[in-house]
Tab-separated table of C-alpha atoms and ligand atoms in Angstrom:
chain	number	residue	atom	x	y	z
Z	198	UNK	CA	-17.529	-115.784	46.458
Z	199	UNK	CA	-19.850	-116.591	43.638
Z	200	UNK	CA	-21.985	-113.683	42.604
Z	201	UNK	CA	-25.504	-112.942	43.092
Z	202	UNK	CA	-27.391	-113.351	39.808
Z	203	UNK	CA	-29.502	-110.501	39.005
Z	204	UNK	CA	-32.192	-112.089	37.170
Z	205	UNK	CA	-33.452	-113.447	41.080
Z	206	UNK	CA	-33.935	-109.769	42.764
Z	207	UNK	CA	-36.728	-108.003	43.064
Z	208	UNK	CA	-36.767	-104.636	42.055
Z	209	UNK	CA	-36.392	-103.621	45.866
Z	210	UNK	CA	-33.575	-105.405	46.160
Z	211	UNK	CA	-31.986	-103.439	43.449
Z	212	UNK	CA	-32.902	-100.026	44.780
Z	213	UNK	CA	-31.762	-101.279	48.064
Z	214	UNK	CA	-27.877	-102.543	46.493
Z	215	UNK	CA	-27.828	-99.336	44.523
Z	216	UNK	CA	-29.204	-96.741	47.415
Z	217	UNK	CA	-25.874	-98.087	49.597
Z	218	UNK	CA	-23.506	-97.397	46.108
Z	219	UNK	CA	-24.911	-93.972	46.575
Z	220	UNK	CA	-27.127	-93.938	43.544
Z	221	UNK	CA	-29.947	-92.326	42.338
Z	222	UNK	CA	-33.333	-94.255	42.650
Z	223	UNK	CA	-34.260	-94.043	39.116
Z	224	UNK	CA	-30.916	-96.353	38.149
Z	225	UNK	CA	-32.754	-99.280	39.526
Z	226	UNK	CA	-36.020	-99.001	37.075
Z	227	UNK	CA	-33.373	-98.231	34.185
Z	228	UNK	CA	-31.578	-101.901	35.043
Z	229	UNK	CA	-34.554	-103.845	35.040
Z	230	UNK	CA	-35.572	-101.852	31.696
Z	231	UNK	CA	-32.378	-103.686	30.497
Z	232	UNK	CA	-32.821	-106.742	31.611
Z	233	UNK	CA	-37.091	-107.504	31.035
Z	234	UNK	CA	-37.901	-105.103	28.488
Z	235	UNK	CA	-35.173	-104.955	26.032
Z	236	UNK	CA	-33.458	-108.596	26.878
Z	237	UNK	CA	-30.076	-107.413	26.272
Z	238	UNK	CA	-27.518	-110.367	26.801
Z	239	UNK	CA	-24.974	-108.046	28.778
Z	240	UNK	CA	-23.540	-105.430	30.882
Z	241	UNK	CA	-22.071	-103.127	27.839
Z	242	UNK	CA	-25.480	-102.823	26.480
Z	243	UNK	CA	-26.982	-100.965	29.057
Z	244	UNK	CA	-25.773	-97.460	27.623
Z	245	UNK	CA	-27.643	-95.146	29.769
Z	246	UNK	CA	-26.075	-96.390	32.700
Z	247	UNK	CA	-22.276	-94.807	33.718
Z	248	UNK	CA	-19.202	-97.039	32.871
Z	249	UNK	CA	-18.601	-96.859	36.354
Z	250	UNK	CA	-21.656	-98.512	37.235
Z	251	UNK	CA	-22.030	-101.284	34.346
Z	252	UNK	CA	-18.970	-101.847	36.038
Z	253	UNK	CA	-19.451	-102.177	39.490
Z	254	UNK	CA	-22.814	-103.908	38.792
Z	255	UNK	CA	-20.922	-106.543	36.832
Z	256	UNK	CA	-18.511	-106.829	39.830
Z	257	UNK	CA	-21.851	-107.607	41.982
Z	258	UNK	CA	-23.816	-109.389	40.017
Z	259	UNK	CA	-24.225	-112.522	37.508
Z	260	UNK	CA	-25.772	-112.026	34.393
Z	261	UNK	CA	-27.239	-115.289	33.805
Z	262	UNK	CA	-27.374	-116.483	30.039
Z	263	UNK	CA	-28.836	-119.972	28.327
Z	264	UNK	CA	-26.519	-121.524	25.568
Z	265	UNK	CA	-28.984	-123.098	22.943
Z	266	UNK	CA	-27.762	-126.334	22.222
Z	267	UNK	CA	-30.605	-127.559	19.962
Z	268	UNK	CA	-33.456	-126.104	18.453
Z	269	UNK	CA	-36.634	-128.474	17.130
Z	270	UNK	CA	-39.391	-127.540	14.460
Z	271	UNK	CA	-42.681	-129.559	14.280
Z	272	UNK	CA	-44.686	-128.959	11.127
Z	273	UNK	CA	-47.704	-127.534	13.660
Z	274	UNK	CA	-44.661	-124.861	14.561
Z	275	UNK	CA	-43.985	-126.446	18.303
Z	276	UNK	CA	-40.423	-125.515	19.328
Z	277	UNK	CA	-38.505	-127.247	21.322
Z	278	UNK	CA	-35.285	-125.510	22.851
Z	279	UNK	CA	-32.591	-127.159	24.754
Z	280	UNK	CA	-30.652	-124.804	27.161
Z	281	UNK	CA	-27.027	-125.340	28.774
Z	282	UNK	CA	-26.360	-124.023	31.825
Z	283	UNK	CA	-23.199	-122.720	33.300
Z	284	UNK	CA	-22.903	-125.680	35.067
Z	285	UNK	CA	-22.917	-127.551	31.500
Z	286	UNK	CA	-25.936	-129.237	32.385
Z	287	UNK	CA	-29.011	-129.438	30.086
Z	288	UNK	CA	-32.842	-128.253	30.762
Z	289	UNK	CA	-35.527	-128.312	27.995
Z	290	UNK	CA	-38.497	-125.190	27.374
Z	291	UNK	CA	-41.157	-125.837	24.643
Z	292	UNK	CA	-42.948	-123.016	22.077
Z	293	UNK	CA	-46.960	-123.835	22.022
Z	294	UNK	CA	-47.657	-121.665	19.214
Z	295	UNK	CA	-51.075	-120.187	18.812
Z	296	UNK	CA	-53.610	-122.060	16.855
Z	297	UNK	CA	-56.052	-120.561	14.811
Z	298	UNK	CA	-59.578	-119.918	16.122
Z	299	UNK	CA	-62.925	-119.866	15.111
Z	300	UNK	CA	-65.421	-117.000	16.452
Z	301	UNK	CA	-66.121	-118.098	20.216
Z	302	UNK	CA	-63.365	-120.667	20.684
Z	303	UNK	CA	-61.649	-120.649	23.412
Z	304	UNK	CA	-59.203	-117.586	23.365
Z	305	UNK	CA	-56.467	-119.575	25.421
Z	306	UNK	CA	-55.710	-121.235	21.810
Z	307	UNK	CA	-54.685	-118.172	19.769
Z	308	UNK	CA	-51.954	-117.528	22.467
Z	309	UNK	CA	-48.539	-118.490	22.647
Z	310	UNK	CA	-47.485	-120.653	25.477
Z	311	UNK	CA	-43.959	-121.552	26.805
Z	312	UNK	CA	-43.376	-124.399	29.008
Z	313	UNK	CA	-40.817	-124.205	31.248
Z	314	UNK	CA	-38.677	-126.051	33.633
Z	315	UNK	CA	-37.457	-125.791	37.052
Z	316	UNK	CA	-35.598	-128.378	37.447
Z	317	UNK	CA	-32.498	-130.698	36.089
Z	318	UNK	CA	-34.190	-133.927	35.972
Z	319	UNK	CA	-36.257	-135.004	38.534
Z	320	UNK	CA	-36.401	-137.325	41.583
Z	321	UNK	CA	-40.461	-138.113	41.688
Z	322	UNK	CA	-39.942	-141.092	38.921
Z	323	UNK	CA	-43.326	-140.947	37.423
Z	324	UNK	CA	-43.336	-144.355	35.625
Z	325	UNK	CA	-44.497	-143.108	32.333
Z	326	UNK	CA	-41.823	-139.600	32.319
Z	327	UNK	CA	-38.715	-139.111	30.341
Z	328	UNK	CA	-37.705	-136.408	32.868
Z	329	UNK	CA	-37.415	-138.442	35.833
Z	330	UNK	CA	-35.067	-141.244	33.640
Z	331	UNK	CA	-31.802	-140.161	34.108
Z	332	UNK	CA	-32.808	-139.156	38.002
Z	333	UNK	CA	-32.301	-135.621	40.082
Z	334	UNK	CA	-29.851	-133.429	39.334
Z	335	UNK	CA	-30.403	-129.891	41.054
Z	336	UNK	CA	-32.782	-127.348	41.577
Z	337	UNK	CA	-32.435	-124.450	38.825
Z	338	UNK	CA	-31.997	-120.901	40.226
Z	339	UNK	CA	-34.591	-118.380	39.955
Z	340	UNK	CA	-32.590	-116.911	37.448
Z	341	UNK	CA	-32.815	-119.928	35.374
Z	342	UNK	CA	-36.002	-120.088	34.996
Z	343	UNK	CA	-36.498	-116.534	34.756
Z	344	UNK	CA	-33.968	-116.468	32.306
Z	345	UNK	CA	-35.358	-119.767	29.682
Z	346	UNK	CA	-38.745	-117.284	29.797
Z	347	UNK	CA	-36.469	-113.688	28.324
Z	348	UNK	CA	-34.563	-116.246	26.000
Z	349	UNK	CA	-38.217	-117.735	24.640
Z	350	UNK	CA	-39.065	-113.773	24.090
Z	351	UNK	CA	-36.382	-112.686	21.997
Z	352	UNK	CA	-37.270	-115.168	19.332
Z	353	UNK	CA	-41.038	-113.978	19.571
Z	354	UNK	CA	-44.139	-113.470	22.039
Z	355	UNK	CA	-45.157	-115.509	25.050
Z	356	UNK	CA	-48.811	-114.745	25.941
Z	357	UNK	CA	-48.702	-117.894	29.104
Z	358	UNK	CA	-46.677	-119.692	31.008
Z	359	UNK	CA	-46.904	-123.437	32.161
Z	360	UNK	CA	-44.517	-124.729	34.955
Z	361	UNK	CA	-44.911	-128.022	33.473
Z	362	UNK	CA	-41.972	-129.197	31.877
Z	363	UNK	CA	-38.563	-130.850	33.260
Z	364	UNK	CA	-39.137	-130.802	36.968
Z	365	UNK	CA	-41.136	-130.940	40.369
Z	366	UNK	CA	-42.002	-127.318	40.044
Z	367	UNK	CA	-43.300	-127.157	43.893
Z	368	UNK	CA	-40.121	-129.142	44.716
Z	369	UNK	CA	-37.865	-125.994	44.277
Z	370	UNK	CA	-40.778	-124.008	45.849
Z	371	UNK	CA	-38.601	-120.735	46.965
Z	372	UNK	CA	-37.285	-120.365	43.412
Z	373	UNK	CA	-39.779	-120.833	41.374
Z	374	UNK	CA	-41.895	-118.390	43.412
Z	375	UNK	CA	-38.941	-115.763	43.161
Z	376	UNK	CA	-39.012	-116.375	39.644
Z	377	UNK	CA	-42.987	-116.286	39.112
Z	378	UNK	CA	-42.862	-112.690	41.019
Z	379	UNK	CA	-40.336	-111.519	38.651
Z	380	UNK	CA	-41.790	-112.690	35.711
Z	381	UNK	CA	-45.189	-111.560	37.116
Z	382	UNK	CA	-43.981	-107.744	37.958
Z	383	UNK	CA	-45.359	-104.771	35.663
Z	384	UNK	CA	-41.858	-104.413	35.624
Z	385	UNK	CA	-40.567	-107.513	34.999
Z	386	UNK	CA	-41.586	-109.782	32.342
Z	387	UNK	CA	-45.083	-108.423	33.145
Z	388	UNK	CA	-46.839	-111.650	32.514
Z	389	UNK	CA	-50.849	-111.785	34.011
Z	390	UNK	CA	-50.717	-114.598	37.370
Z	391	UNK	CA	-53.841	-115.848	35.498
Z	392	UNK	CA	-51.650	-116.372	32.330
Z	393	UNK	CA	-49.149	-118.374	34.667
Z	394	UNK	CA	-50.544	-122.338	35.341
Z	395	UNK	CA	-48.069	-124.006	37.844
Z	396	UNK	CA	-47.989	-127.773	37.321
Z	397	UNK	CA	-47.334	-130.407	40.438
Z	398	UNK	CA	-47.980	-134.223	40.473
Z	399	UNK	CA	-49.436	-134.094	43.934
Z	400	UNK	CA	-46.875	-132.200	46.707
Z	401	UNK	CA	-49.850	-131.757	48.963
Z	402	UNK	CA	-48.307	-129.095	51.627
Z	403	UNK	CA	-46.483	-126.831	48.634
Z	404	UNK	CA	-50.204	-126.396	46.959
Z	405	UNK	CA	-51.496	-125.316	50.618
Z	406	UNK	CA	-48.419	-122.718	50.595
Z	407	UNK	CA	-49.270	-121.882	47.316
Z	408	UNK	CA	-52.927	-121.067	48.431
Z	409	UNK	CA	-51.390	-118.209	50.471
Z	410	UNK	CA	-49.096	-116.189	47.632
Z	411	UNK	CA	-50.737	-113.477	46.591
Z	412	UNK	CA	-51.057	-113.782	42.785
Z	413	UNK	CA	-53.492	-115.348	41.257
Z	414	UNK	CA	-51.717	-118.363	39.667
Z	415	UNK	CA	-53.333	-120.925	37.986
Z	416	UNK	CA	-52.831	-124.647	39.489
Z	417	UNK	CA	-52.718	-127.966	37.275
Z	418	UNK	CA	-52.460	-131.304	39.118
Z	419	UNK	CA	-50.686	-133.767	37.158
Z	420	UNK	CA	-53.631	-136.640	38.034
Z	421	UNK	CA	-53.391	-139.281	35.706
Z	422	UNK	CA	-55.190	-141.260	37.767
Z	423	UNK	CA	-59.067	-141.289	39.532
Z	424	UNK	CA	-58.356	-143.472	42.026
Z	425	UNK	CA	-55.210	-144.464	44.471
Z	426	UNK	CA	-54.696	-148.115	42.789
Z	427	UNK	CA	-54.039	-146.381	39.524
Z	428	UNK	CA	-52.105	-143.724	40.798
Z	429	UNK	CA	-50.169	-145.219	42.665
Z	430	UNK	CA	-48.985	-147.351	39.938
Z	431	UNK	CA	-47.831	-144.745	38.046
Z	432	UNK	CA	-46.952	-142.123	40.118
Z	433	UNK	CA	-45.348	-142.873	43.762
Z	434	UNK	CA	-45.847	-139.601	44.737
Z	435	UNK	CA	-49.627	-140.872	45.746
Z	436	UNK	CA	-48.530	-143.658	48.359
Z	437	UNK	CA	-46.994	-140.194	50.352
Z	438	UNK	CA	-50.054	-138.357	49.322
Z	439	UNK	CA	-52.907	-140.151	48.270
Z	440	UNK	CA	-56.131	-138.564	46.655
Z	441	UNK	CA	-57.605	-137.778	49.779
Z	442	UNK	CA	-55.004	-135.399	51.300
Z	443	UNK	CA	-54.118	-134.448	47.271
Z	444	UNK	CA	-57.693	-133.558	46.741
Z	445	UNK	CA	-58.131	-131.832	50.501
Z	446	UNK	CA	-54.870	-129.593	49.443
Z	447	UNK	CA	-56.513	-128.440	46.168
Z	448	UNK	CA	-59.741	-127.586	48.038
Z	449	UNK	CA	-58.066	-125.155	50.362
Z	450	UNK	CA	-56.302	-123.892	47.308
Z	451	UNK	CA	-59.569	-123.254	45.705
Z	452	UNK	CA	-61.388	-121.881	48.688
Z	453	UNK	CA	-58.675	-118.976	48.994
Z	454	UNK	CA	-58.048	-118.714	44.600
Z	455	UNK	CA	-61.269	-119.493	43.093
Z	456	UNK	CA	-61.715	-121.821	40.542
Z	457	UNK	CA	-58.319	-121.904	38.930
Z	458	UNK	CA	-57.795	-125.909	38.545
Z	459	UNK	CA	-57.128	-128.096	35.774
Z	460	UNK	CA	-56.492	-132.043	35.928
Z	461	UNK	CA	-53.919	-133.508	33.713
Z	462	UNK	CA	-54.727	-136.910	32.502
Z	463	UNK	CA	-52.377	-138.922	30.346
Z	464	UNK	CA	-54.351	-141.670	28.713
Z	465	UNK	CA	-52.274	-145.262	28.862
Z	466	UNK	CA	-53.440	-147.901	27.339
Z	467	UNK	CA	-54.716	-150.548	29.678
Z	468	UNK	CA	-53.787	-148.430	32.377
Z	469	UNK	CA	-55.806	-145.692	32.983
Z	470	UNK	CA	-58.361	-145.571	30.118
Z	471	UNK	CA	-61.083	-147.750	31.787
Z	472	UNK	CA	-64.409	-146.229	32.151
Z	473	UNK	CA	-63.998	-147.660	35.657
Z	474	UNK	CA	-62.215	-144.566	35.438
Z	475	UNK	CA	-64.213	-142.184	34.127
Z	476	UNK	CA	-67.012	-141.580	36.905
Z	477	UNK	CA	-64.162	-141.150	39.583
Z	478	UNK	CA	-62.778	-138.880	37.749
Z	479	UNK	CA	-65.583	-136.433	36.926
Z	480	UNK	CA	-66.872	-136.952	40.061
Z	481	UNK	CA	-63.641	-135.182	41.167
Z	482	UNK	CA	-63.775	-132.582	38.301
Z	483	UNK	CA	-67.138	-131.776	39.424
Z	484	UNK	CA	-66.418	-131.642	42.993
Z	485	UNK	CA	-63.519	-129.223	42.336
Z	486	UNK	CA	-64.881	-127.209	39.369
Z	487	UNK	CA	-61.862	-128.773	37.596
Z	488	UNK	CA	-60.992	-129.171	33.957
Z	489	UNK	CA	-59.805	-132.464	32.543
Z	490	UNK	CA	-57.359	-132.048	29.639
Z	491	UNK	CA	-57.137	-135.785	28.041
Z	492	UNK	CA	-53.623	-135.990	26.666
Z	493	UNK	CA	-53.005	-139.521	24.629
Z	494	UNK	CA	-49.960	-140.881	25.781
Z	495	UNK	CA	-46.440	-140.659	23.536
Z	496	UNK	CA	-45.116	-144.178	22.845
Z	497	UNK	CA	-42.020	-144.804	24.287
Z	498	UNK	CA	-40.180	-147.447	22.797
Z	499	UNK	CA	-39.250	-150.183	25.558
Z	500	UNK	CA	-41.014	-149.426	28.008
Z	501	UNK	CA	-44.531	-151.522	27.851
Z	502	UNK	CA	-47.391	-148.280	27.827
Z	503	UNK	CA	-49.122	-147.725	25.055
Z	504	UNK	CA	-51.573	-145.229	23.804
Z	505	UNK	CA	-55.156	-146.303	23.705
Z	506	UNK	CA	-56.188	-146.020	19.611
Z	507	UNK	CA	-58.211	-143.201	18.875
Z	508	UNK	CA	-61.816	-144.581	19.505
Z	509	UNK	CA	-60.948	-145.249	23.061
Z	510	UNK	CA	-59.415	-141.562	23.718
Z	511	UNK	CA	-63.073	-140.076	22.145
Z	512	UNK	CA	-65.199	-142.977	24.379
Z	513	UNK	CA	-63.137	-142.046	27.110
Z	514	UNK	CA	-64.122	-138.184	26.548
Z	515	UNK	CA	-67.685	-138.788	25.887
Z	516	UNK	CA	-68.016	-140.690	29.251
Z	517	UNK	CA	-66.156	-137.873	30.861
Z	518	UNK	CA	-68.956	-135.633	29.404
Z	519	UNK	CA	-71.541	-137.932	30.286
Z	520	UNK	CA	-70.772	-137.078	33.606
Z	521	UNK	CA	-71.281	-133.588	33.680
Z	522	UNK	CA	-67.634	-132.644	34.365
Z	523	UNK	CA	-66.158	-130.642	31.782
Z	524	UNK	CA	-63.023	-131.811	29.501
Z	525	UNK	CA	-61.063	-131.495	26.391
Z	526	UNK	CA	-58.932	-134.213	24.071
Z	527	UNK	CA	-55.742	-133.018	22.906
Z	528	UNK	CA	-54.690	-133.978	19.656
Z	529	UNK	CA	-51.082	-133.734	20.400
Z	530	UNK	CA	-48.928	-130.904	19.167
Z	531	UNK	CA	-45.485	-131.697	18.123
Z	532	UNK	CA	-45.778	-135.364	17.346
Z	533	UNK	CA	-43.004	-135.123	14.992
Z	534	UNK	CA	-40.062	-134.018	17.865
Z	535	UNK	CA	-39.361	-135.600	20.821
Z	536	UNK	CA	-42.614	-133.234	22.213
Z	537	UNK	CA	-42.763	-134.033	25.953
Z	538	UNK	CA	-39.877	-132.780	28.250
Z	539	UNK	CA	-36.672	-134.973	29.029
Z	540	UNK	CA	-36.436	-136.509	25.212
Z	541	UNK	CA	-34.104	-133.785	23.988
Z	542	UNK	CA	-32.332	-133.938	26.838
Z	543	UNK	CA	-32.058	-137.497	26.863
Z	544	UNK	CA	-31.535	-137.541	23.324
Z	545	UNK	CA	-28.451	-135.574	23.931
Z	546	UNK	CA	-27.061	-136.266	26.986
Z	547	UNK	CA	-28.192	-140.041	27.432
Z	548	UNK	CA	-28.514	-141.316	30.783
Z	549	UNK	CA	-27.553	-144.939	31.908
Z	550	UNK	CA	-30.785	-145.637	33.452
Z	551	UNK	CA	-32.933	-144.482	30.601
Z	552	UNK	CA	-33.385	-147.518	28.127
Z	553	UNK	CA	-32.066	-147.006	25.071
Z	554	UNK	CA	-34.606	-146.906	22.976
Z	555	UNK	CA	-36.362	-144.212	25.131
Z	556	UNK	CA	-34.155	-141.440	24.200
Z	557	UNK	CA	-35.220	-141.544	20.648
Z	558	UNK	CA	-38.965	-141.288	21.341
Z	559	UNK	CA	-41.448	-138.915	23.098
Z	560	UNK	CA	-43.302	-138.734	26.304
Z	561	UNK	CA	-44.851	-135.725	27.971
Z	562	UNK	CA	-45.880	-134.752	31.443
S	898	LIG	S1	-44.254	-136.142	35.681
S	898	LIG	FE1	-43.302	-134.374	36.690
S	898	LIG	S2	-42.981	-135.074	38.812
S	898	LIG	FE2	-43.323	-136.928	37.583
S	898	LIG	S3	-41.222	-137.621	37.017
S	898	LIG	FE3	-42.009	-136.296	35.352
S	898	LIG	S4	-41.230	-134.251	35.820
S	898	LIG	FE4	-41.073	-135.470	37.699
């Protein structure tokens, strides 16, 4: 029987396992000292714990670990890590380091932020998405992605969390929720639900269930498009659920959470960077309270999107703006590695779907 791997239980469950071994209750807390606040990679470490019981524990339990395959440097610090899993499949997390800020900016940028994934691959096939290239694999475990989080933090802080990278993070909705509680817990990873942003391109009756967790989680919606010719273009997720029901499902998120939404908008040449876009959009923005982060598309050779040039990205802002709704431009971060999730991967483990030329070149969420 395979075991159960630790890094998915709660802290209950581990006083509950360890109350029927006959233990005392404080062994629990001393366990998850192991595993969230010191990171230590196994069993043996644990010293203040009987031999008896490192034992029995690793009879029990599975002590999930991530072999780094790869490691990429940009020269604005990004890092890019690509993870094996037992399984010997790959997954990708990426290291947003701080920026510096001026007096009054907005404090989000001097944090670190680690993007994670939940998934191998993915089955949603967004048109422009490297991820979704070499098609589903499986679901990670909680302890997966609770794990590429402890791995991120013993090479150096993580202030937030995005559940934005390889993956249809509401898609493996029971894990990733496991895994956000953990990583959530004072003692767990102990990291803020407002410092958490879960990511989804549109999975209308997850967001409702999210709506009634308790933490306060952030919520992006991968949008990419202001009306349902456009998205449904790129994304086929909108012909299941089109803008109506997908901007219905963020309302009741926002009626329970408050206003905790941002819209993700990957600007394609010819594609989505009309103004005929531009009131629809911050008419939506407006109606929801929303942010739109403008991210300029990352070419990928042989496939036929483009990004707009840069006078079109600022127009398209300015509009935006125009509008009332409120919105930032990012000047992409790690331009110089394959910076959106599924190139590494790709990269390394090519896929006979993915055109060739695609594995050498970048594309984010
Ligand atoms: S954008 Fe997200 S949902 Fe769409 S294919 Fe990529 S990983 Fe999957």
């Amino acid at each position: 029987m395979p075991l159960c791997p630790i890094k998915s239980q709660s802290l209950e469950d581990l006083q509950a396992q360890l109350h029927d071994w006959g233990e005392p209750g404080y062994r629990a807390t001393q366990v998850v000292e192991w595993l969230y606040a010191r990171r230590v990679p196994g069993w043996d470490a644990m010293t203040n714990l009987p031999r008896r019981l490192r034992e029995r524990l690793a009879q029990h339990y599975a002590l999930t670990t991530l072999e780094l395959v790869a490691q990429q440097g940009s020269a604005d610090a990004t890092q890019k890590f690509l993870w094996r899993l037992e399984d010997r499949t790959l997954i990708e997390s990426v290291l947003i380091p701080a920026r510096p800020t001026a007096p009054g900016a907005d404090e989000d940028a001097s944090r670190h932020t680690l993007c994670i994934s939940t998934q191998v691959g993915c089955a949603y096939g967004c048109a422009f998405c490297a991820s979704g290239l070499g098609g589903f694999k499986r679901n990670l475990g909680a302890d997966e992605i609770v794990e590429q989080v402890l791995a991120a933090q013993r090479r150096g802080r993580i202030d937030n969390l995005v559940v934005m990278g390889m993956g249809e993070p509401l898609a493996n909705y029971d894990n990733l929720i496991r895994a956000l509680r953990i990583l959530n817990a004072p003692w767990g990873a102990s990291i803020g639900a407002r410092r958490i942003t879960v990511s989804t391109s549109g999975l209308c009756p997850q967001i409702r269930r999210l709506a009634g967790e308790p933490h306060q989680f952030r919520l992006a919606i991968s949008l990419h498009g202001a009306t349902d010719a456009v998205r449904n273009r790129l994304m086929p997720i909108n012909r299941k659920h089109p803008l109506r029901d997908l901007i219905a499902a963020c309302e009741a998120y926002q009626t329970v959470k408050g206003r905790l939404i941002t819209f993700e908008y990957i600007l394609i040449s010819g594609v989505n960077d009309g103004l005929d876009q531009t009131r629809p959009l911050a008419a939506l923005a407006r109606r929801l309270h929303a942010k739109v982060n403008l991210i300029p598309y990352n070419r990928v050779d042989g496939l036929s999107w483009e990004r707009p040039p840069q006078s079109r990205q600022e127009l398209f802002l300015a509009a935006i703006e125009r509008e009332g709704a409120k919105a930032t431009l990012r000047r992409e971060r790690g331009d110089d590695i394959d910076a959106a999730c599924g190139q590494l991967r790709l990269r390394t483990e090519p896929h006979p779907a993915a055109p060739a030329s695609a594995t050498d070149t970048p594309q984010s969420r």
